[in-house]
CSV table of N, CA and C in Angstrom, one decimal:
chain,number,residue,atom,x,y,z
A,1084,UNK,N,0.8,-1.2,0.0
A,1084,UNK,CA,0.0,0.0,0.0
A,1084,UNK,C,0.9,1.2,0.0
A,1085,UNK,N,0.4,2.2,-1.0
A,1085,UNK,CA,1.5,3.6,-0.9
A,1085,UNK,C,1.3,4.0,0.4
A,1086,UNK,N,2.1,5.0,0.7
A,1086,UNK,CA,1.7,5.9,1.9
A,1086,UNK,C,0.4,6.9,1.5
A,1087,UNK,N,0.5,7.6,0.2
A,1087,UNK,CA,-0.8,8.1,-0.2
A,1087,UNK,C,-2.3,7.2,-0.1
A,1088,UNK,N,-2.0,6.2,-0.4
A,1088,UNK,CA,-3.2,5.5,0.0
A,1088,UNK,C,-3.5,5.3,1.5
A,1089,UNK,N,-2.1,5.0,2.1
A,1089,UNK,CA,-2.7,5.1,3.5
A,1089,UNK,C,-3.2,6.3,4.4
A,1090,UNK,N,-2.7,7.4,4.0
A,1090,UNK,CA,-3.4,8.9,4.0
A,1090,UNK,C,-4.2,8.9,3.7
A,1091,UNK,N,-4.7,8.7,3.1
A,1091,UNK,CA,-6.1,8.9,2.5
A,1091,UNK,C,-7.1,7.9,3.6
A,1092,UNK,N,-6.7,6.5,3.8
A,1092,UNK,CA,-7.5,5.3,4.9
A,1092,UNK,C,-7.4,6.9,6.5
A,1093,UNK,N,-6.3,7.1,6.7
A,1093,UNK,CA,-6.4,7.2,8.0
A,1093,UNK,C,-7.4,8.9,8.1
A,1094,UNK,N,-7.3,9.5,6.9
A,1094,UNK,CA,-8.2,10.9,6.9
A,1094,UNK,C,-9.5,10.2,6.9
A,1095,UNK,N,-9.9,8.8,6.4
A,1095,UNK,CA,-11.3,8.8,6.5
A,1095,UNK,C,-11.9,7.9,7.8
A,1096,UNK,N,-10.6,7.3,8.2
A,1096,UNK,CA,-10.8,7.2,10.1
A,1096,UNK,C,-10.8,7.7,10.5
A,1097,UNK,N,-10.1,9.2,10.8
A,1097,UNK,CA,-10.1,9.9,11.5
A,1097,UNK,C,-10.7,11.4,11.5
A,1098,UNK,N,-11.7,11.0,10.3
A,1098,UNK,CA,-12.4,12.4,9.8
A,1098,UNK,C,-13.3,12.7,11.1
A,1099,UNK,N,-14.2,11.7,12.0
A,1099,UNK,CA,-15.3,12.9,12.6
A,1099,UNK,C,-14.4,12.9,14.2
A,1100,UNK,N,-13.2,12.1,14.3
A,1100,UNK,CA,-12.3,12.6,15.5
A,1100,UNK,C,-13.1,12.2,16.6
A,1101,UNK,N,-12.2,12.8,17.8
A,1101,UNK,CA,-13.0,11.8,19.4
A,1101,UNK,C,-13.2,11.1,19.7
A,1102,UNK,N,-14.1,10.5,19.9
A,1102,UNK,CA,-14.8,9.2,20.5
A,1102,UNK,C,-15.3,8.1,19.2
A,1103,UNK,N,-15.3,9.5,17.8
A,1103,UNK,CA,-15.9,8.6,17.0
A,1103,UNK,C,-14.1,7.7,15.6
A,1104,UNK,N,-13.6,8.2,16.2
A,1104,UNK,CA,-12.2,7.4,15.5
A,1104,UNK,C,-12.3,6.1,15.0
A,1105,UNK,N,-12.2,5.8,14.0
A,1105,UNK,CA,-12.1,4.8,13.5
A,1105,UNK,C,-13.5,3.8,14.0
A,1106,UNK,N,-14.5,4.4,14.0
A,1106,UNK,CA,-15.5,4.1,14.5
A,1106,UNK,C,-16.5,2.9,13.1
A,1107,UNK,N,-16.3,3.5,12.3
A,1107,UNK,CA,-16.2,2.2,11.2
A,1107,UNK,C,-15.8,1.3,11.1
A,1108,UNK,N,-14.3,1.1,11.1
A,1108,UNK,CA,-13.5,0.2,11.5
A,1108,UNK,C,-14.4,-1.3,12.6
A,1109,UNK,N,-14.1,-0.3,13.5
A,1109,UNK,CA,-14.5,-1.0,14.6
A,1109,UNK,C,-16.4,-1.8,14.7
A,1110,UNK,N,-17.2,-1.0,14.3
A,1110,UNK,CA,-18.8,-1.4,14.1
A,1110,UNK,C,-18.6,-2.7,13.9
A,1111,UNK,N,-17.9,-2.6,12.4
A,1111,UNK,CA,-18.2,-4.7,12.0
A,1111,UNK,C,-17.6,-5.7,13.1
A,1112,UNK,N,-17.1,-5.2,14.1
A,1112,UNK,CA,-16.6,-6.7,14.6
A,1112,UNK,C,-17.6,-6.4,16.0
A,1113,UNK,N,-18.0,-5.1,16.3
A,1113,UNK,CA,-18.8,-4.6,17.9
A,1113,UNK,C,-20.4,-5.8,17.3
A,1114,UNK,N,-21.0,-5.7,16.0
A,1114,UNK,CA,-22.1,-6.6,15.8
A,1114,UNK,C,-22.4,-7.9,15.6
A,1115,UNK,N,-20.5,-8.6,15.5
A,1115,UNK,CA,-20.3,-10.3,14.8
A,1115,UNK,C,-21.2,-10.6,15.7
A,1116,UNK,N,-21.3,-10.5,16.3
A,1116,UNK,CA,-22.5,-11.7,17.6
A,1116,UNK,C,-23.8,-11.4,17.0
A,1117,UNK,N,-24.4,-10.3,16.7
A,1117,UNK,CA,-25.9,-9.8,16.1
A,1117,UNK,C,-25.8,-10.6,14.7
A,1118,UNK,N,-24.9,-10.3,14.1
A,1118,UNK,CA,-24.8,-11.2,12.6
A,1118,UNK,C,-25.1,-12.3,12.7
A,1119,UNK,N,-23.9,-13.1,13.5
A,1119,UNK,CA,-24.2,-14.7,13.8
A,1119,UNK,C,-25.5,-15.2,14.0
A,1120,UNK,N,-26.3,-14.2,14.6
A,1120,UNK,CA,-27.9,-14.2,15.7
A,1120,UNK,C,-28.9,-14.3,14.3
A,1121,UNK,N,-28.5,-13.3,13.6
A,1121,UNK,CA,-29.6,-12.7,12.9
A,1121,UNK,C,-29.6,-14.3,11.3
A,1122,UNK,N,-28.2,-14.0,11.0
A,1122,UNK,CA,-28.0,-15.2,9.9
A,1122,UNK,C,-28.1,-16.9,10.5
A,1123,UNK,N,-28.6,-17.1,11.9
A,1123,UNK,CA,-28.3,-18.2,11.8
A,1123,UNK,C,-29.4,-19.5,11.4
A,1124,UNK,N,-30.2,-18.7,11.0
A,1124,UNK,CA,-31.5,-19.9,9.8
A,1124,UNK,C,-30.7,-20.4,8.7
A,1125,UNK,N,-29.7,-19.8,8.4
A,1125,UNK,CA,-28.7,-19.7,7.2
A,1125,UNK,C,-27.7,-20.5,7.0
A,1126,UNK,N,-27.5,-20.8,8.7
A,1126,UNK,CA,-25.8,-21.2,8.7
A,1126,UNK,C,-25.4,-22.4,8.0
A,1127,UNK,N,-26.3,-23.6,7.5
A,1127,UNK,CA,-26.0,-24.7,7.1
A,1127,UNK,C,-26.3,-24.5,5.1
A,1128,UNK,N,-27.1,-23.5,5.5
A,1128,UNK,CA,-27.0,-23.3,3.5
A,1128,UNK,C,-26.3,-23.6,2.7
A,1129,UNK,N,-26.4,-23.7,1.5
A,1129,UNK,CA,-25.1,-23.8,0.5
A,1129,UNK,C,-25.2,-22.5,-0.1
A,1130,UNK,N,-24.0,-22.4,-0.7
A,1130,UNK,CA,-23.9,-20.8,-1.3
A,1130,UNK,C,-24.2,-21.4,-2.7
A,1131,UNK,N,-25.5,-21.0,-3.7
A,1131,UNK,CA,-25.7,-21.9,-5.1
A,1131,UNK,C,-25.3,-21.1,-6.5
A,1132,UNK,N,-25.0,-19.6,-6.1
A,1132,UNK,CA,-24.6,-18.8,-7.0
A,1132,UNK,C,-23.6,-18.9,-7.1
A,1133,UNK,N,-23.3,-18.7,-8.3
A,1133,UNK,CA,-21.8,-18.6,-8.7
A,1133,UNK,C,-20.4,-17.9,-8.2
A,1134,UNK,N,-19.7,-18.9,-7.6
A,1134,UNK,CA,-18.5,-17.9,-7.1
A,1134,UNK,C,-17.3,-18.1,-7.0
A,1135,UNK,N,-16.6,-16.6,-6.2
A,1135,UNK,CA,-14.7,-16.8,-6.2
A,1135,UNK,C,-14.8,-17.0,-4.6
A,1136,UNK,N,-13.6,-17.2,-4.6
A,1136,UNK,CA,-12.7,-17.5,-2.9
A,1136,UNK,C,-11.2,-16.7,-3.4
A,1137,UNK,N,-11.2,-15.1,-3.0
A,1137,UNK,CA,-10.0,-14.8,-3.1
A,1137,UNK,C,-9.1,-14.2,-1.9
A,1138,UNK,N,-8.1,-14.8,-1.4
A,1138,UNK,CA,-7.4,-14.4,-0.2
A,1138,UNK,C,-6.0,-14.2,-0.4
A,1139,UNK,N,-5.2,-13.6,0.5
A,1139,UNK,CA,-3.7,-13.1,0.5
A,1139,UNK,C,-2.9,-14.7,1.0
A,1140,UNK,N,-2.0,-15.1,0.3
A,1140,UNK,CA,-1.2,-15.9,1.1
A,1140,UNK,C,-1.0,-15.9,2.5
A,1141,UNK,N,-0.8,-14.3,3.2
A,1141,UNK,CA,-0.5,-13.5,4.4
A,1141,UNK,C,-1.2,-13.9,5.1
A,1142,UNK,N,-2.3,-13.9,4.7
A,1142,UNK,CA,-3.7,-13.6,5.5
A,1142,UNK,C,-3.9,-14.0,6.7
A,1143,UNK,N,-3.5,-13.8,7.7
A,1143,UNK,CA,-3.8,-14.5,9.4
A,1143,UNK,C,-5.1,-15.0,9.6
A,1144,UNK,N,-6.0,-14.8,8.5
A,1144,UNK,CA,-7.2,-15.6,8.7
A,1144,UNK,C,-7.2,-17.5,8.5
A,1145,UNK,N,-6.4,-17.3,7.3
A,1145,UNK,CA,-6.0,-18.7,6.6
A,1145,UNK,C,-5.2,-19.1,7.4
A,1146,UNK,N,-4.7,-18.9,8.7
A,1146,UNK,CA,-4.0,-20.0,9.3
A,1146,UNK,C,-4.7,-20.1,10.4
A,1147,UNK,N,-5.9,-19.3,11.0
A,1147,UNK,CA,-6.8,-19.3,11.6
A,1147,UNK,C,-7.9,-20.5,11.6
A,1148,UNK,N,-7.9,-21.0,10.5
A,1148,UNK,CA,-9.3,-21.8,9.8
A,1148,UNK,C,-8.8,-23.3,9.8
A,1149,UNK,N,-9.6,-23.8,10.1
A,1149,UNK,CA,-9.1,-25.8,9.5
A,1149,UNK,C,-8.3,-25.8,8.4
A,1150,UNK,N,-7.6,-26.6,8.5
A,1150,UNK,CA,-6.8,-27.3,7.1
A,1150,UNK,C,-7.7,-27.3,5.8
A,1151,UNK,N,-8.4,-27.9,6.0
A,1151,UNK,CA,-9.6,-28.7,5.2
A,1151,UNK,C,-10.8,-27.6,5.3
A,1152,UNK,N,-10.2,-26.2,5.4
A,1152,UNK,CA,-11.7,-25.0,5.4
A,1152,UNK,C,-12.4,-24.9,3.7
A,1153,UNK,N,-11.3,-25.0,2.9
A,1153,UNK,CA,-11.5,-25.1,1.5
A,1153,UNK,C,-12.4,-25.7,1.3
A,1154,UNK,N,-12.0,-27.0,1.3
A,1154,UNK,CA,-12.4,-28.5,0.9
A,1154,UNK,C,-13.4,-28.5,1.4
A,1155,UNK,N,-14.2,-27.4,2.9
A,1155,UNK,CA,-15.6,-28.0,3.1
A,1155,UNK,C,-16.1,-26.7,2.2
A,1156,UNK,N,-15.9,-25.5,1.9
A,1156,UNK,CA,-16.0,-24.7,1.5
A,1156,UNK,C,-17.1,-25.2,0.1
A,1157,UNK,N,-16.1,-25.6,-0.3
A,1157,UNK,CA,-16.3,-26.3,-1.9
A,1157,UNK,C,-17.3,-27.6,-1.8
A,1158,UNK,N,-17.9,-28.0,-0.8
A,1158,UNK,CA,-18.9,-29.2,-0.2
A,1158,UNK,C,-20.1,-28.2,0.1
A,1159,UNK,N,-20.1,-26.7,0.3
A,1159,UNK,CA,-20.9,-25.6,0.5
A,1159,UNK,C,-21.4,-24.9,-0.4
A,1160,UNK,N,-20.4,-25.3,-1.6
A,1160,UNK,CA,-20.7,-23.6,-2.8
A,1160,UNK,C,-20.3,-24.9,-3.7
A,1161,UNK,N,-21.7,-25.4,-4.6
A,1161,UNK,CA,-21.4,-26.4,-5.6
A,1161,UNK,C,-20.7,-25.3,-6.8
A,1162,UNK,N,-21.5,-24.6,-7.0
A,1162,UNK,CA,-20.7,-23.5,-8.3
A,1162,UNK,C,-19.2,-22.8,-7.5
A,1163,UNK,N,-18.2,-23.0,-6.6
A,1163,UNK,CA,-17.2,-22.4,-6.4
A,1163,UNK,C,-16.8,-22.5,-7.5
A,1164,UNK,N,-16.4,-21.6,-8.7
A,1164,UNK,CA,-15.7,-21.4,-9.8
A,1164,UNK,C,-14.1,-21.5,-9.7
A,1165,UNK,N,-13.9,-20.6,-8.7
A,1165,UNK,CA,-12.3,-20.3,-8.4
A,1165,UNK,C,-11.6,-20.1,-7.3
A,1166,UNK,N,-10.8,-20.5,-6.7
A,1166,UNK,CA,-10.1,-20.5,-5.3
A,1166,UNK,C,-9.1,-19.8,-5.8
A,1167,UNK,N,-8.3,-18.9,-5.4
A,1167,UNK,CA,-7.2,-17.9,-5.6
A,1167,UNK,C,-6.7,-18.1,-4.7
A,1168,UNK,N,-5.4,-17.9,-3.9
A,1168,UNK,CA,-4.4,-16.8,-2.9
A,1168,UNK,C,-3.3,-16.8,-3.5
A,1169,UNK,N,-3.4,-15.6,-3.1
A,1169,UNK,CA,-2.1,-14.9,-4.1
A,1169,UNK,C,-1.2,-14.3,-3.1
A,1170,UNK,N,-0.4,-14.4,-3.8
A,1170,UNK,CA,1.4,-14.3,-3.1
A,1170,UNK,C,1.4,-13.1,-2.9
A,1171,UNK,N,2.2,-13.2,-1.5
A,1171,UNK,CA,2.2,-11.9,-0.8
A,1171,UNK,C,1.3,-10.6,-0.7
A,1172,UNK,N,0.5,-11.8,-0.3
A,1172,UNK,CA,-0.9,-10.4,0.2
A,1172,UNK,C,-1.3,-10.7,1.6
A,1173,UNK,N,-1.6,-9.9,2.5
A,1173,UNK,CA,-2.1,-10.7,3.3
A,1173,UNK,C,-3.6,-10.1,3.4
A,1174,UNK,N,-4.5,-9.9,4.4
A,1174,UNK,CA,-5.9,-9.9,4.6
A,1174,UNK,C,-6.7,-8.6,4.0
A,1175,UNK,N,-5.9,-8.0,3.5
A,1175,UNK,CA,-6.5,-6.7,2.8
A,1175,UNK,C,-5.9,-6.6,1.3
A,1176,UNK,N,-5.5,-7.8,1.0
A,1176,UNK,CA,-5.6,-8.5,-1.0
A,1176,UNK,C,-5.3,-7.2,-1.7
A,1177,UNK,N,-7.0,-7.0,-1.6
A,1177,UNK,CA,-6.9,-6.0,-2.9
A,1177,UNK,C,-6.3,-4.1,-2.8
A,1178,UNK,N,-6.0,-4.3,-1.6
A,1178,UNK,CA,-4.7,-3.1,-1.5
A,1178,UNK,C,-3.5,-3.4,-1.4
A,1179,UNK,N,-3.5,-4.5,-1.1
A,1179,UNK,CA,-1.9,-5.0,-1.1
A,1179,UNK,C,-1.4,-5.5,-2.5
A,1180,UNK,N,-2.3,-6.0,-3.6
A,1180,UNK,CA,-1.8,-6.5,-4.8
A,1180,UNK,C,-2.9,-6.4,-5.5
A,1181,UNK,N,-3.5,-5.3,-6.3
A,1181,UNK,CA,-4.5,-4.8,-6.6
A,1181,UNK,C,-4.9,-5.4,-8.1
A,1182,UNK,N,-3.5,-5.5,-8.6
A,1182,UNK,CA,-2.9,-6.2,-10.1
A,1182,UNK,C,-3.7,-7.8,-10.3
A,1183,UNK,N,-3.3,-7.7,-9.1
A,1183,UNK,CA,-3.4,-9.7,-8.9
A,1183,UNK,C,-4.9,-9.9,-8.9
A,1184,UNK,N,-5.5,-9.2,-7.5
A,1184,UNK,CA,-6.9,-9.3,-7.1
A,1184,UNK,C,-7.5,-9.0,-8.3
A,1185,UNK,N,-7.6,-7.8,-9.2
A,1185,UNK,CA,-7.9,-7.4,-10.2
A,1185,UNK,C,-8.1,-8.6,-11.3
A,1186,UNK,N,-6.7,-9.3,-11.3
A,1186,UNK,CA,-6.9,-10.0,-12.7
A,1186,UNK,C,-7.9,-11.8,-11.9
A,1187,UNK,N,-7.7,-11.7,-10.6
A,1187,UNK,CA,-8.4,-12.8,-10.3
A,1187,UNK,C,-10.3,-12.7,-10.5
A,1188,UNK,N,-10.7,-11.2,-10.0
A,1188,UNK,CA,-11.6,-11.1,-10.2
A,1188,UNK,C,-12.4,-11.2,-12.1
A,1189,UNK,N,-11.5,-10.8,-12.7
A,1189,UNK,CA,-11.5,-11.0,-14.2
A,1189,UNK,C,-12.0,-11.7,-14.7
A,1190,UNK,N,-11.1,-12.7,-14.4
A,1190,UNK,CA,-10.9,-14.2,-14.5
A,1190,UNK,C,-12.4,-14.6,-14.1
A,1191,UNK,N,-12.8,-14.4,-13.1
A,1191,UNK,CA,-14.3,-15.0,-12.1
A,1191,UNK,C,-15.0,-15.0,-13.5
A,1192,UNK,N,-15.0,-13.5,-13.7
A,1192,UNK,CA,-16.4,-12.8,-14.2
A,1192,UNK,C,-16.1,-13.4,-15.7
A,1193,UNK,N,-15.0,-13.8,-15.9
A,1193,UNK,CA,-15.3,-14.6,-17.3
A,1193,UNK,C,-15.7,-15.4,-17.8
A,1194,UNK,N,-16.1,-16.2,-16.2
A,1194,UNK,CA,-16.7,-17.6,-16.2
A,1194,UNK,C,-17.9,-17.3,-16.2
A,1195,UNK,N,-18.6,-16.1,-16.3
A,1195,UNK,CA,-20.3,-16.1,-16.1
A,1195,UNK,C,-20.7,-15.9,-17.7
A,1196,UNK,N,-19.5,-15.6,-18.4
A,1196,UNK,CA,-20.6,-15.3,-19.6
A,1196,UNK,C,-20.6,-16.8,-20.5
A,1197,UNK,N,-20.1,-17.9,-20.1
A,1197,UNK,CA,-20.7,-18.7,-20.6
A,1197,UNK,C,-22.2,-19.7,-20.0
């Protein structure tokens, strides 16, 4: 990530200042429990639309998850089209390798027009 881009991240965390700092940021993970709550008629679904799985090599999530998170992944989402991770990115991909993310998402969207 440039530093210009990161100027620009931290002016829009720290645009309303005070108490409310990075208050965006922070929301998505103050509600994971309400999410959980609200989605959980859902939790055993399969995902039937067509889709990507794209993540950073880096990603502290992916060493977070089972071995075998894919694999059930793909037992979840019969249409998974594409699994990606791409080298040297870690959990924020598409700022860290924008090129890469870019051409993986390409790639996805090529598979819809047949």
């Amino acid at each position: 990530m440039s530093s210009e881009d990161m100027d620009t991240y931290v002016a829009e965390f720290t645009r309303q200042g005070g108490d409310k700092t990075f208050i965006g940021g922070l929301n998505s993970y103050r509600v994971a429990d309400r999410n959980w709550e609200l989605g959980a008629k859902w939790a055993d679904s399969d995902i039937t639309v067509p889709t990507a799985f794209i993540a950073g090599s880096f990603d502290p999530v992916l060493k977070m998850i089972r071995p075998d998170a894919i694999d059930i992944m793909r037992s979840h989402t019969p249409d998974l089209r594409q699994v990606t991770i791409i080298p040297d990115a870690g959990h924020f991909v598409q700022q860290e390798q924008p090129e890469a993310t870019n051409a993986a998402i390409l790639s996805f969207l090529e598979t819809l027009k047949s």
